[in-house]
Each structure stands twice: as C-alpha cells, then as structure tokens.
Amino acid sequence: MDGLPVASPWPATASDLLFREATEADVEALLAFRNDPEVNRFMVRTHVDPEDLRREVLASPMSPTDYSCVVERDGHVVAMGFLDVVDGAGQPGHPRGTDGVIGYVVRSDAARQGVGTATASALLHAAFERLGLRRVTARANADNVASVRVLERAGMRRERYAVQALWHQELGWLDEVEYALLAEEWTSLRRRTS
Ligand SMILES: CC(C)(COP(=O)(O)OP(=O)(O)OC[C@H]1O[C@@H](n2cnc3c(N)ncnc32)[C@H](O)[C@@H]1OP(=O)(O)O)[C@@H](O)C(=O)NCCC(=O)NCCS
C-alpha cells in the first residue's frame, strides 16, 4: 500500500448480506447492539460512548487505514465488521501498510445464522482481493468459542495461544488465541472452496 490511496472494498454482497460503509443513520442501530451486554461480554472495549461511536463511524470512510463496514440483511443492520490496515513488523525499511487486522460483532438476535462467518470471509476477501494485503490476523479470547469457531470456519490458521493474556472483568485472566492467513493461503482456500 505504502501511502497510495486505495478504493473502498465496500459495498460488497454475499448471499443475503450487504456489506457497506456505515452512515450517520446507522449510529443508533449500531449502539443498540454494540452496548448489549450479551454482545460485548468478551470485547476488550465493553461499553462504547455514543459520541465516540458516531465519530468513529463518520471518520471511517475517510480513513486510509480503517475499512470497517456494517452488515445489512433485509434493510436492517445485523453486524459490524472491522478491518484495519497496519504495518507488519521487522527491521527498518520494511514495507508499510501491508497487513490487516479483522474483527466482528453480530447482533444477538441474528447470532448462530452464519452472519459472523460470512462477515469474517467478507473481510478477508476485502483485505486480500480489494486492498491487496499480504497477511491478516485476528485475536479472540480463548473462551469465546463462537468467535474462535468463526475464525476457523473462515479458514484462518491458529498461530498463537497466549496463556492468561487478557483481563476479563468477571472471569479474570483469560487465554487469548491469534489466527492468521496469508494472501497465498487465501488464494488456495478460494480454489478449494469455489
Ligand atoms: C462471535 C460471534 C461473532 C459469532 O457470530 P455468529 O453469527 O453467531 O457466528 P456463526 O453463525 O457464523 O457461527 C459460527 C460458529 O460458531 C458457533 N456458535 C455461534 N454462537 C455460539 C455460541 N453462543 N456458543 C457456541 N457456539 C456458537 C456456531 O454454531 C458455528 O459453529 P459450527 O461451525 O460448529 O456450526 C457473535 O456471537 C458475536 O458477535 N459475539 C459477541 C462479540 C464478539 O465476541 N466478537 C468477537 C470478538 S473477538
């Protein structure tokens, strides 16, 4: 990427889901489920201030590194997807903006219907095929079985298991898992599944 402007990967569709940039009109709907205790139980950032969310939503389409999206089904927002472009690690001079980090949140009444997996897949598609990224990672609390399952169903590879790495208000120190996928792995995954 190295500073070159890249067109937004959104909108995109997959079966009955539309992935698109968020607008001011989405803020109320997003807040309603982002701050739902059932949804934010495992999130590092639990409660989100309404003004912060509004600012983040409106800034995202202008950002050269934030390619977050909302997920719409039948005219209703059912999930949010997060895709941040980041620098890889390494010695001075390494290429910048080559990697991505993904995340997702699904409205509790839309859970267990494949929305989380479809969102992770759409984010990987956007990262590799639209933004030309090299490597994408995602982290989850090891106890968050649904999120771990989403990453595995989306085809990501477990790379790291960190013991007692994340503090949880009710559960104490929890283990964390990190998953990754390289562009070439994405290509062979697509070949195998299409
Ligand atoms: C994690 C989350 C995104 C999963 O989304 P989802 O739309 O329910 O996921 P899917 O329907 O694609 O299901 C994926 C898998 O997870 C399983 N799953 C979903 N919810 C589950 C739950 N509460 N308990 C156990 N397994 C669950 C599904 O059965 C499916 O597994 P399978 O492949 O064995 O059938 C959603 O529950 C959520 O937003 N949780 C709160 C926010 C969060 O934790 N985000 C991730 C932060 S890292």
PDB file of C-alpha atoms and ligand atoms in Angstrom:
ATOM      1  CA  MET A   1       0.000   0.000   0.000  1.00  0.00           C
ATOM      2  CA  ASP A   2       2.771   2.450   1.032  1.00  0.00           C
ATOM      3  CA  GLY A   3       0.659   5.608   1.069  1.00  0.00           C
ATOM      4  CA  LEU A   4      -1.214   5.065  -2.180  1.00  0.00           C
ATOM      5  CA  PRO A   5      -4.951   5.777  -1.904  1.00  0.00           C
ATOM      6  CA  VAL A   6      -6.987   2.586  -2.261  1.00  0.00           C
ATOM      7  CA  ALA A   7     -10.643   2.436  -3.276  1.00  0.00           C
ATOM      8  CA  SER A   8     -13.036   1.206  -0.615  1.00  0.00           C
ATOM      9  CA  PRO A   9     -13.814  -2.514  -0.832  1.00  0.00           C
ATOM     10  CA  TRP A  10     -17.431  -1.744   0.055  1.00  0.00           C
ATOM     11  CA  PRO A  11     -20.166  -2.240  -0.912  1.00  0.00           C
ATOM     12  CA  ALA A  12     -19.987  -5.998  -1.372  1.00  0.00           C
ATOM     13  CA  THR A  13     -22.587  -8.761  -1.129  1.00  0.00           C
ATOM     14  CA  ALA A  14     -22.610 -12.411  -0.067  1.00  0.00           C
ATOM     15  CA  SER A  15     -25.886 -14.366  -0.240  1.00  0.00           C
ATOM     16  CA  ASP A  16     -28.494 -12.181   1.504  1.00  0.00           C
ATOM     17  CA  LEU A  17     -25.950  -9.902   3.223  1.00  0.00           C
ATOM     18  CA  LEU A  18     -24.851  -6.443   2.126  1.00  0.00           C
ATOM     19  CA  PHE A  19     -21.523  -5.124   3.454  1.00  0.00           C
ATOM     20  CA  ARG A  20     -21.314  -1.352   3.192  1.00  0.00           C
ATOM     21  CA  GLU A  21     -19.779   1.701   4.789  1.00  0.00           C
ATOM     22  CA  ALA A  22     -21.667   2.968   7.838  1.00  0.00           C
ATOM     23  CA  THR A  23     -23.502   6.280   7.763  1.00  0.00           C
ATOM     24  CA  GLU A  24     -24.839   8.591  10.454  1.00  0.00           C
ATOM     25  CA  ALA A  25     -28.246   6.898  10.027  1.00  0.00           C
ATOM     26  CA  ASP A  26     -26.741   3.635  11.332  1.00  0.00           C
ATOM     27  CA  VAL A  27     -25.407   5.028  14.599  1.00  0.00           C
ATOM     28  CA  GLU A  28     -28.493   4.330  16.741  1.00  0.00           C
ATOM     29  CA  ALA A  29     -28.837   0.760  15.466  1.00  0.00           C
ATOM     30  CA  LEU A  30     -25.122   0.111  15.974  1.00  0.00           C
ATOM     31  CA  LEU A  31     -25.179   1.481  19.507  1.00  0.00           C
ATOM     32  CA  ALA A  32     -28.188  -0.651  20.401  1.00  0.00           C
ATOM     33  CA  PHE A  33     -26.298  -3.859  19.871  1.00  0.00           C
ATOM     34  CA  ARG A  34     -22.663  -2.795  20.399  1.00  0.00           C
ATOM     35  CA  ASN A  35     -23.529  -1.932  24.014  1.00  0.00           C
ATOM     36  CA  ASP A  36     -25.707  -5.034  24.555  1.00  0.00           C
ATOM     37  CA  PRO A  37     -24.059  -6.977  27.460  1.00  0.00           C
ATOM     38  CA  GLU A  38     -24.719 -10.247  25.650  1.00  0.00           C
ATOM     39  CA  VAL A  39     -22.693  -8.947  22.702  1.00  0.00           C
ATOM     40  CA  ASN A  40     -19.858  -7.144  24.479  1.00  0.00           C
ATOM     41  CA  ARG A  41     -19.215  -9.847  27.083  1.00  0.00           C
ATOM     42  CA  PHE A  42     -15.866 -10.781  25.540  1.00  0.00           C
ATOM     43  CA  MET A  43     -14.977  -7.464  23.933  1.00  0.00           C
ATOM     44  CA  VAL A  44     -11.899  -5.708  25.335  1.00  0.00           C
ATOM     45  CA  ARG A  45     -13.748  -2.425  24.926  1.00  0.00           C
ATOM     46  CA  THR A  46     -17.061  -3.175  26.599  1.00  0.00           C
ATOM     47  CA  HIS A  47     -19.234  -0.037  26.677  1.00  0.00           C
ATOM     48  CA  VAL A  48     -18.804   2.404  23.788  1.00  0.00           C
ATOM     49  CA  ASP A  49     -19.648   6.044  24.314  1.00  0.00           C
ATOM     50  CA  PRO A  50     -22.325   7.142  21.777  1.00  0.00           C
ATOM     51  CA  GLU A  51     -20.344  10.203  20.696  1.00  0.00           C
ATOM     52  CA  ASP A  52     -17.160   8.153  20.229  1.00  0.00           C
ATOM     53  CA  LEU A  53     -19.046   5.635  18.104  1.00  0.00           C
ATOM     54  CA  ARG A  54     -20.612   8.398  15.990  1.00  0.00           C
ATOM     55  CA  ARG A  55     -17.177   9.972  15.448  1.00  0.00           C
ATOM     56  CA  GLU A  56     -15.583   6.639  14.543  1.00  0.00           C
ATOM     57  CA  VAL A  57     -18.384   5.701  12.146  1.00  0.00           C
ATOM     58  CA  LEU A  58     -18.212   9.019  10.319  1.00  0.00           C
ATOM     59  CA  ALA A  59     -14.398   9.044  10.186  1.00  0.00           C
ATOM     60  CA  SER A  60     -14.063   5.502   8.844  1.00  0.00           C
ATOM     61  CA  PRO A  61     -14.903   6.173   5.136  1.00  0.00           C
ATOM     62  CA  MET A  62     -12.263   8.938   5.033  1.00  0.00           C
ATOM     63  CA  SER A  63      -9.551   6.923   6.744  1.00  0.00           C
ATOM     64  CA  PRO A  64      -6.730   5.361   4.693  1.00  0.00           C
ATOM     65  CA  THR A  65      -6.415   2.541   7.249  1.00  0.00           C
ATOM     66  CA  ASP A  66      -9.931   1.836   8.558  1.00  0.00           C
ATOM     67  CA  TYR A  67     -12.104  -0.280   6.239  1.00  0.00           C
ATOM     68  CA  SER A  68     -14.809  -1.178   8.725  1.00  0.00           C
ATOM     69  CA  CYS A  69     -18.288  -1.942   7.445  1.00  0.00           C
ATOM     70  CA  VAL A  70     -21.824  -2.554   8.584  1.00  0.00           C
ATOM     71  CA  VAL A  71     -23.640  -5.728   7.585  1.00  0.00           C
ATOM     72  CA  GLU A  72     -27.212  -5.360   6.424  1.00  0.00           C
ATOM     73  CA  ARG A  73     -29.855  -8.023   5.883  1.00  0.00           C
ATOM     74  CA  ASP A  74     -33.348  -7.169   4.613  1.00  0.00           C
ATOM     75  CA  GLY A  75     -32.706  -3.467   5.290  1.00  0.00           C
ATOM     76  CA  HIS A  76     -31.580  -3.986   8.903  1.00  0.00           C
ATOM     77  CA  VAL A  77     -28.064  -3.757  10.321  1.00  0.00           C
ATOM     78  CA  VAL A  78     -27.221  -7.152  11.823  1.00  0.00           C
ATOM     79  CA  ALA A  79     -23.465  -6.882  12.371  1.00  0.00           C
ATOM     80  CA  MET A  80     -20.336  -4.770  12.169  1.00  0.00           C
ATOM     81  CA  GLY A  81     -17.069  -5.818  10.574  1.00  0.00           C
ATOM     82  CA  PHE A  82     -13.711  -4.255  11.422  1.00  0.00           C
ATOM     83  CA  LEU A  83     -10.727  -4.175   9.102  1.00  0.00           C
ATOM     84  CA  ASP A  84      -7.685  -2.109   9.970  1.00  0.00           C
ATOM     85  CA  VAL A  85      -4.625  -1.808   7.777  1.00  0.00           C
ATOM     86  CA  VAL A  86      -1.466  -1.962   9.861  1.00  0.00           C
ATOM     87  CA  ASP A  87       2.281  -2.204   9.384  1.00  0.00           C
ATOM     88  CA  GLY A  88       3.972  -5.571   9.587  1.00  0.00           C
ATOM     89  CA  ALA A  89       6.914  -5.974  11.934  1.00  0.00           C
ATOM     90  CA  GLY A  90      10.595  -6.088  11.061  1.00  0.00           C
ATOM     91  CA  GLN A  91      13.785  -4.197  10.506  1.00  0.00           C
ATOM     92  CA  PRO A  92      13.814  -0.545   9.461  1.00  0.00           C
ATOM     93  CA  GLY A  93      12.704  -0.123   5.862  1.00  0.00           C
ATOM     94  CA  HIS A  94      10.102  -2.865   5.845  1.00  0.00           C
ATOM     95  CA  PRO A  95       7.071  -2.113   3.624  1.00  0.00           C
ATOM     96  CA  ARG A  96       4.268  -0.218   5.390  1.00  0.00           C
ATOM     97  CA  GLY A  97       0.527  -0.894   5.438  1.00  0.00           C
ATOM     98  CA  THR A  98       0.831  -4.475   4.226  1.00  0.00           C
ATOM     99  CA  ASP A  99      -1.145  -6.281   6.917  1.00  0.00           C
ATOM    100  CA  GLY A 100      -4.713  -6.318   8.183  1.00  0.00           C
ATOM    101  CA  VAL A 101      -6.471  -6.973  11.481  1.00  0.00           C
ATOM    102  CA  ILE A 102     -10.107  -8.078  11.439  1.00  0.00           C
ATOM    103  CA  GLY A 103     -12.916  -8.284  13.978  1.00  0.00           C
ATOM    104  CA  TYR A 104     -16.699  -8.572  14.027  1.00  0.00           C
ATOM    105  CA  VAL A 105     -19.766  -8.109  16.221  1.00  0.00           C
ATOM    106  CA  VAL A 106     -23.130  -9.722  15.455  1.00  0.00           C
ATOM    107  CA  ARG A 107     -26.482  -8.564  16.864  1.00  0.00           C
ATOM    108  CA  SER A 108     -27.581 -11.160  19.428  1.00  0.00           C
ATOM    109  CA  ASP A 109     -30.902 -11.877  17.685  1.00  0.00           C
ATOM    110  CA  ALA A 110     -29.005 -12.548  14.437  1.00  0.00           C
ATOM    111  CA  ALA A 111     -26.418 -14.860  16.030  1.00  0.00           C
ATOM    112  CA  ARG A 112     -25.930 -18.511  15.018  1.00  0.00           C
ATOM    113  CA  GLN A 113     -27.207 -17.895  11.492  1.00  0.00           C
ATOM    114  CA  GLY A 114     -23.837 -17.755   9.751  1.00  0.00           C
ATOM    115  CA  VAL A 115     -23.541 -13.947   9.851  1.00  0.00           C
ATOM    116  CA  GLY A 116     -20.269 -13.963  11.830  1.00  0.00           C
ATOM    117  CA  THR A 117     -18.602 -16.446   9.475  1.00  0.00           C
ATOM    118  CA  ALA A 118     -19.870 -14.593   6.384  1.00  0.00           C
ATOM    119  CA  THR A 119     -18.568 -11.319   7.815  1.00  0.00           C
ATOM    120  CA  ALA A 120     -15.106 -12.744   8.542  1.00  0.00           C
ATOM    121  CA  SER A 121     -14.991 -14.152   4.984  1.00  0.00           C
ATOM    122  CA  ALA A 122     -16.080 -10.802   3.503  1.00  0.00           C
ATOM    123  CA  LEU A 123     -13.362  -9.018   5.490  1.00  0.00           C
ATOM    124  CA  LEU A 124     -10.726 -11.494   4.269  1.00  0.00           C
ATOM    125  CA  HIS A 125     -11.958 -11.086   0.695  1.00  0.00           C
ATOM    126  CA  ALA A 126     -11.763  -7.299   1.035  1.00  0.00           C
ATOM    127  CA  ALA A 127      -8.302  -7.451   2.630  1.00  0.00           C
ATOM    128  CA  PHE A 128      -6.700  -9.741   0.067  1.00  0.00           C
ATOM    129  CA  GLU A 129      -8.615  -9.140  -3.143  1.00  0.00           C
ATOM    130  CA  ARG A 130      -9.523  -5.459  -2.886  1.00  0.00           C
ATOM    131  CA  LEU A 131      -6.808  -3.962  -0.683  1.00  0.00           C
ATOM    132  CA  GLY A 132      -4.019  -6.324  -1.791  1.00  0.00           C
ATOM    133  CA  LEU A 133      -2.845  -7.023   1.749  1.00  0.00           C
ATOM    134  CA  ARG A 134      -0.191  -9.642   2.459  1.00  0.00           C
ATOM    135  CA  ARG A 135      -1.281 -11.060   5.820  1.00  0.00           C
ATOM    136  CA  VAL A 136      -4.364 -10.760   8.028  1.00  0.00           C
ATOM    137  CA  THR A 137      -4.654 -11.575  11.728  1.00  0.00           C
ATOM    138  CA  ALA A 138      -7.465 -11.755  14.277  1.00  0.00           C
ATOM    139  CA  ARG A 139      -7.468 -12.277  18.020  1.00  0.00           C
ATOM    140  CA  ALA A 140     -10.077 -13.735  20.336  1.00  0.00           C
ATOM    141  CA  ASN A 141     -10.489 -14.682  23.922  1.00  0.00           C
ATOM    142  CA  ALA A 142      -9.896 -18.459  24.014  1.00  0.00           C
ATOM    143  CA  ASP A 143     -13.161 -18.826  25.984  1.00  0.00           C
ATOM    144  CA  ASN A 144     -15.100 -17.097  23.212  1.00  0.00           C
ATOM    145  CA  VAL A 145     -15.964 -20.359  21.476  1.00  0.00           C
ATOM    146  CA  ALA A 146     -18.240 -18.719  18.910  1.00  0.00           C
ATOM    147  CA  SER A 147     -15.539 -16.273  17.782  1.00  0.00           C
ATOM    148  CA  VAL A 148     -12.871 -18.987  17.643  1.00  0.00           C
ATOM    149  CA  ARG A 149     -15.239 -21.106  15.560  1.00  0.00           C
ATOM    150  CA  VAL A 150     -15.899 -18.164  13.205  1.00  0.00           C
ATOM    151  CA  LEU A 151     -12.159 -17.750  12.545  1.00  0.00           C
ATOM    152  CA  GLU A 152     -11.734 -21.462  11.911  1.00  0.00           C
ATOM    153  CA  ARG A 153     -14.772 -21.663   9.642  1.00  0.00           C
ATOM    154  CA  ALA A 154     -13.445 -18.674   7.688  1.00  0.00           C
ATOM    155  CA  GLY A 155     -10.280 -20.705   7.059  1.00  0.00           C
ATOM    156  CA  MET A 156      -7.812 -18.886   9.284  1.00  0.00           C
ATOM    157  CA  ARG A 157      -4.896 -20.735  10.856  1.00  0.00           C
ATOM    158  CA  ARG A 158      -4.224 -20.695  14.592  1.00  0.00           C
ATOM    159  CA  GLU A 159      -0.789 -19.186  15.190  1.00  0.00           C
ATOM    160  CA  ARG A 160      -0.600 -18.287  18.828  1.00  0.00           C
ATOM    161  CA  TYR A 161      -2.056 -19.382  22.138  1.00  0.00           C
ATOM    162  CA  ALA A 162      -1.219 -16.910  24.876  1.00  0.00           C
ATOM    163  CA  VAL A 163      -1.810 -18.096  28.429  1.00  0.00           C
ATOM    164  CA  GLN A 164      -3.593 -15.703  30.820  1.00  0.00           C
ATOM    165  CA  ALA A 165      -3.000 -12.811  28.458  1.00  0.00           C
ATOM    166  CA  LEU A 166      -6.284 -10.874  28.666  1.00  0.00           C
ATOM    167  CA  TRP A 167      -8.091  -9.490  31.663  1.00  0.00           C
ATOM    168  CA  HIS A 168     -11.857 -10.126  31.882  1.00  0.00           C
ATOM    169  CA  GLN A 169     -13.973  -8.298  34.479  1.00  0.00           C
ATOM    170  CA  GLU A 170     -15.879 -11.430  35.628  1.00  0.00           C
ATOM    171  CA  LEU A 171     -13.575 -14.248  34.632  1.00  0.00           C
ATOM    172  CA  GLY A 172     -10.144 -12.837  35.497  1.00  0.00           C
ATOM    173  CA  TRP A 173      -7.098 -13.545  33.352  1.00  0.00           C
ATOM    174  CA  LEU A 174      -8.109 -15.435  30.228  1.00  0.00           C
ATOM    175  CA  ASP A 175      -6.121 -17.112  27.496  1.00  0.00           C
ATOM    176  CA  GLU A 176      -6.024 -15.466  24.083  1.00  0.00           C
ATOM    177  CA  VAL A 177      -5.735 -17.022  20.634  1.00  0.00           C
ATOM    178  CA  GLU A 178      -4.453 -15.406  17.479  1.00  0.00           C
ATOM    179  CA  TYR A 179      -5.291 -16.550  13.983  1.00  0.00           C
ATOM    180  CA  ALA A 180      -3.656 -15.548  10.708  1.00  0.00           C
ATOM    181  CA  LEU A 181      -3.927 -16.031   6.972  1.00  0.00           C
ATOM    182  CA  LEU A 182      -1.508 -15.130   4.177  1.00  0.00           C
ATOM    183  CA  ALA A 183      -2.616 -13.960   0.735  1.00  0.00           C
ATOM    184  CA  GLU A 184      -1.377 -17.199  -0.874  1.00  0.00           C
ATOM    185  CA  GLU A 185      -3.290 -19.281   1.676  1.00  0.00           C
ATOM    186  CA  TRP A 186      -6.414 -17.269   0.880  1.00  0.00           C
ATOM    187  CA  THR A 187      -5.920 -17.992  -2.843  1.00  0.00           C
ATOM    188  CA  SER A 188      -5.628 -21.738  -2.304  1.00  0.00           C
ATOM    189  CA  LEU A 189      -8.556 -21.688   0.132  1.00  0.00           C
ATOM    190  CA  ARG A 190     -10.671 -19.950  -2.537  1.00  0.00           C
ATOM    191  CA  ARG A 191      -9.593 -22.516  -5.147  1.00  0.00           C
ATOM    192  CA  ARG A 192     -10.568 -25.385  -2.865  1.00  0.00           C
ATOM    193  CA  THR A 193     -13.956 -23.961  -1.878  1.00  0.00           C
ATOM    194  CA  SER A 194     -15.206 -22.407  -5.151  1.00  0.00           C
TER     195      SER A 194
HETATM  196  C1  LIG B   1     -18.768 -14.417  17.939  1.00  0.00           C
HETATM  197  C2  LIG B   1     -19.896 -14.025  17.005  1.00  0.00           C
HETATM  198  C3  LIG B   1     -19.354 -13.012  16.017  1.00  0.00           C
HETATM  199  C4  LIG B   1     -20.366 -15.276  16.236  1.00  0.00           C
HETATM  200  O1  LIG B   1     -21.264 -14.852  15.233  1.00  0.00           O
HETATM  201  P1  LIG B   1     -22.384 -15.794  14.654  1.00  0.00           P
HETATM  202  O2  LIG B   1     -23.052 -15.061  13.545  1.00  0.00           O
HETATM  203  O3  LIG B   1     -23.219 -16.325  15.740  1.00  0.00           O
HETATM  204  O4  LIG B   1     -21.487 -16.986  14.065  1.00  0.00           O
HETATM  205  P2  LIG B   1     -21.935 -18.102  13.025  1.00  0.00           P
HETATM  206  O5  LIG B   1     -23.425 -18.204  12.982  1.00  0.00           O
HETATM  207  O6  LIG B   1     -21.198 -17.832  11.753  1.00  0.00           O
HETATM  208  O7  LIG B   1     -21.411 -19.412  13.730  1.00  0.00           O
HETATM  209  C5  LIG B   1     -20.074 -19.805  13.702  1.00  0.00           C
HETATM  210  C6  LIG B   1     -19.892 -20.994  14.605  1.00  0.00           C
HETATM  211  O8  LIG B   1     -19.964 -20.567  15.973  1.00  0.00           O
HETATM  212  C7  LIG B   1     -20.930 -21.345  16.666  1.00  0.00           C
HETATM  213  N1  LIG B   1     -21.579 -20.508  17.671  1.00  0.00           N
HETATM  214  C8  LIG B   1     -22.217 -19.340  17.456  1.00  0.00           C
HETATM  215  N2  LIG B   1     -22.652 -18.855  18.631  1.00  0.00           N
HETATM  216  C9  LIG B   1     -22.275 -19.746  19.584  1.00  0.00           C
HETATM  217  C10 LIG B   1     -22.414 -19.795  20.991  1.00  0.00           C
HETATM  218  N3  LIG B   1     -23.047 -18.831  21.649  1.00  0.00           N
HETATM  219  N4  LIG B   1     -21.892 -20.867  21.639  1.00  0.00           N
HETATM  220  C11 LIG B   1     -21.231 -21.824  20.981  1.00  0.00           C
HETATM  221  N5  LIG B   1     -21.050 -21.832  19.631  1.00  0.00           N
HETATM  222  C12 LIG B   1     -21.571 -20.799  18.959  1.00  0.00           C
HETATM  223  C13 LIG B   1     -21.895 -21.785  15.588  1.00  0.00           C
HETATM  224  O9  LIG B   1     -22.620 -22.922  15.986  1.00  0.00           O
HETATM  225  C14 LIG B   1     -20.948 -22.084  14.470  1.00  0.00           C
HETATM  226  O10 LIG B   1     -20.276 -23.292  14.723  1.00  0.00           O
HETATM  227  P3  LIG B   1     -20.317 -24.560  13.736  1.00  0.00           P
HETATM  228  O11 LIG B   1     -19.402 -24.192  12.622  1.00  0.00           O
HETATM  229  O12 LIG B   1     -19.773 -25.665  14.555  1.00  0.00           O
HETATM  230  O13 LIG B   1     -21.723 -24.737  13.304  1.00  0.00           O
HETATM  231  C15 LIG B   1     -21.112 -13.434  17.761  1.00  0.00           C
HETATM  232  O14 LIG B   1     -21.537 -14.379  18.691  1.00  0.00           O
HETATM  233  C16 LIG B   1     -20.782 -12.125  18.457  1.00  0.00           C
HETATM  234  O15 LIG B   1     -20.858 -11.059  17.872  1.00  0.00           O
HETATM  235  N6  LIG B   1     -20.422 -12.211  19.736  1.00  0.00           N
HETATM  236  C17 LIG B   1     -20.156 -11.007  20.521  1.00  0.00           C
HETATM  237  C18 LIG B   1     -18.993 -10.179  20.014  1.00  0.00           C
HETATM  238  C19 LIG B   1     -17.725 -10.935  19.898  1.00  0.00           C
HETATM  239  O16 LIG B   1     -17.408 -11.762  20.749  1.00  0.00           O
HETATM  240  N7  LIG B   1     -16.965 -10.649  18.824  1.00  0.00           N
HETATM  241  C20 LIG B   1     -15.690 -11.266  18.585  1.00  0.00           C
HETATM  242  C21 LIG B   1     -14.640 -10.578  19.369  1.00  0.00           C
HETATM  243  S1  LIG B   1     -13.075 -11.400  19.077  1.00  0.00           S
END
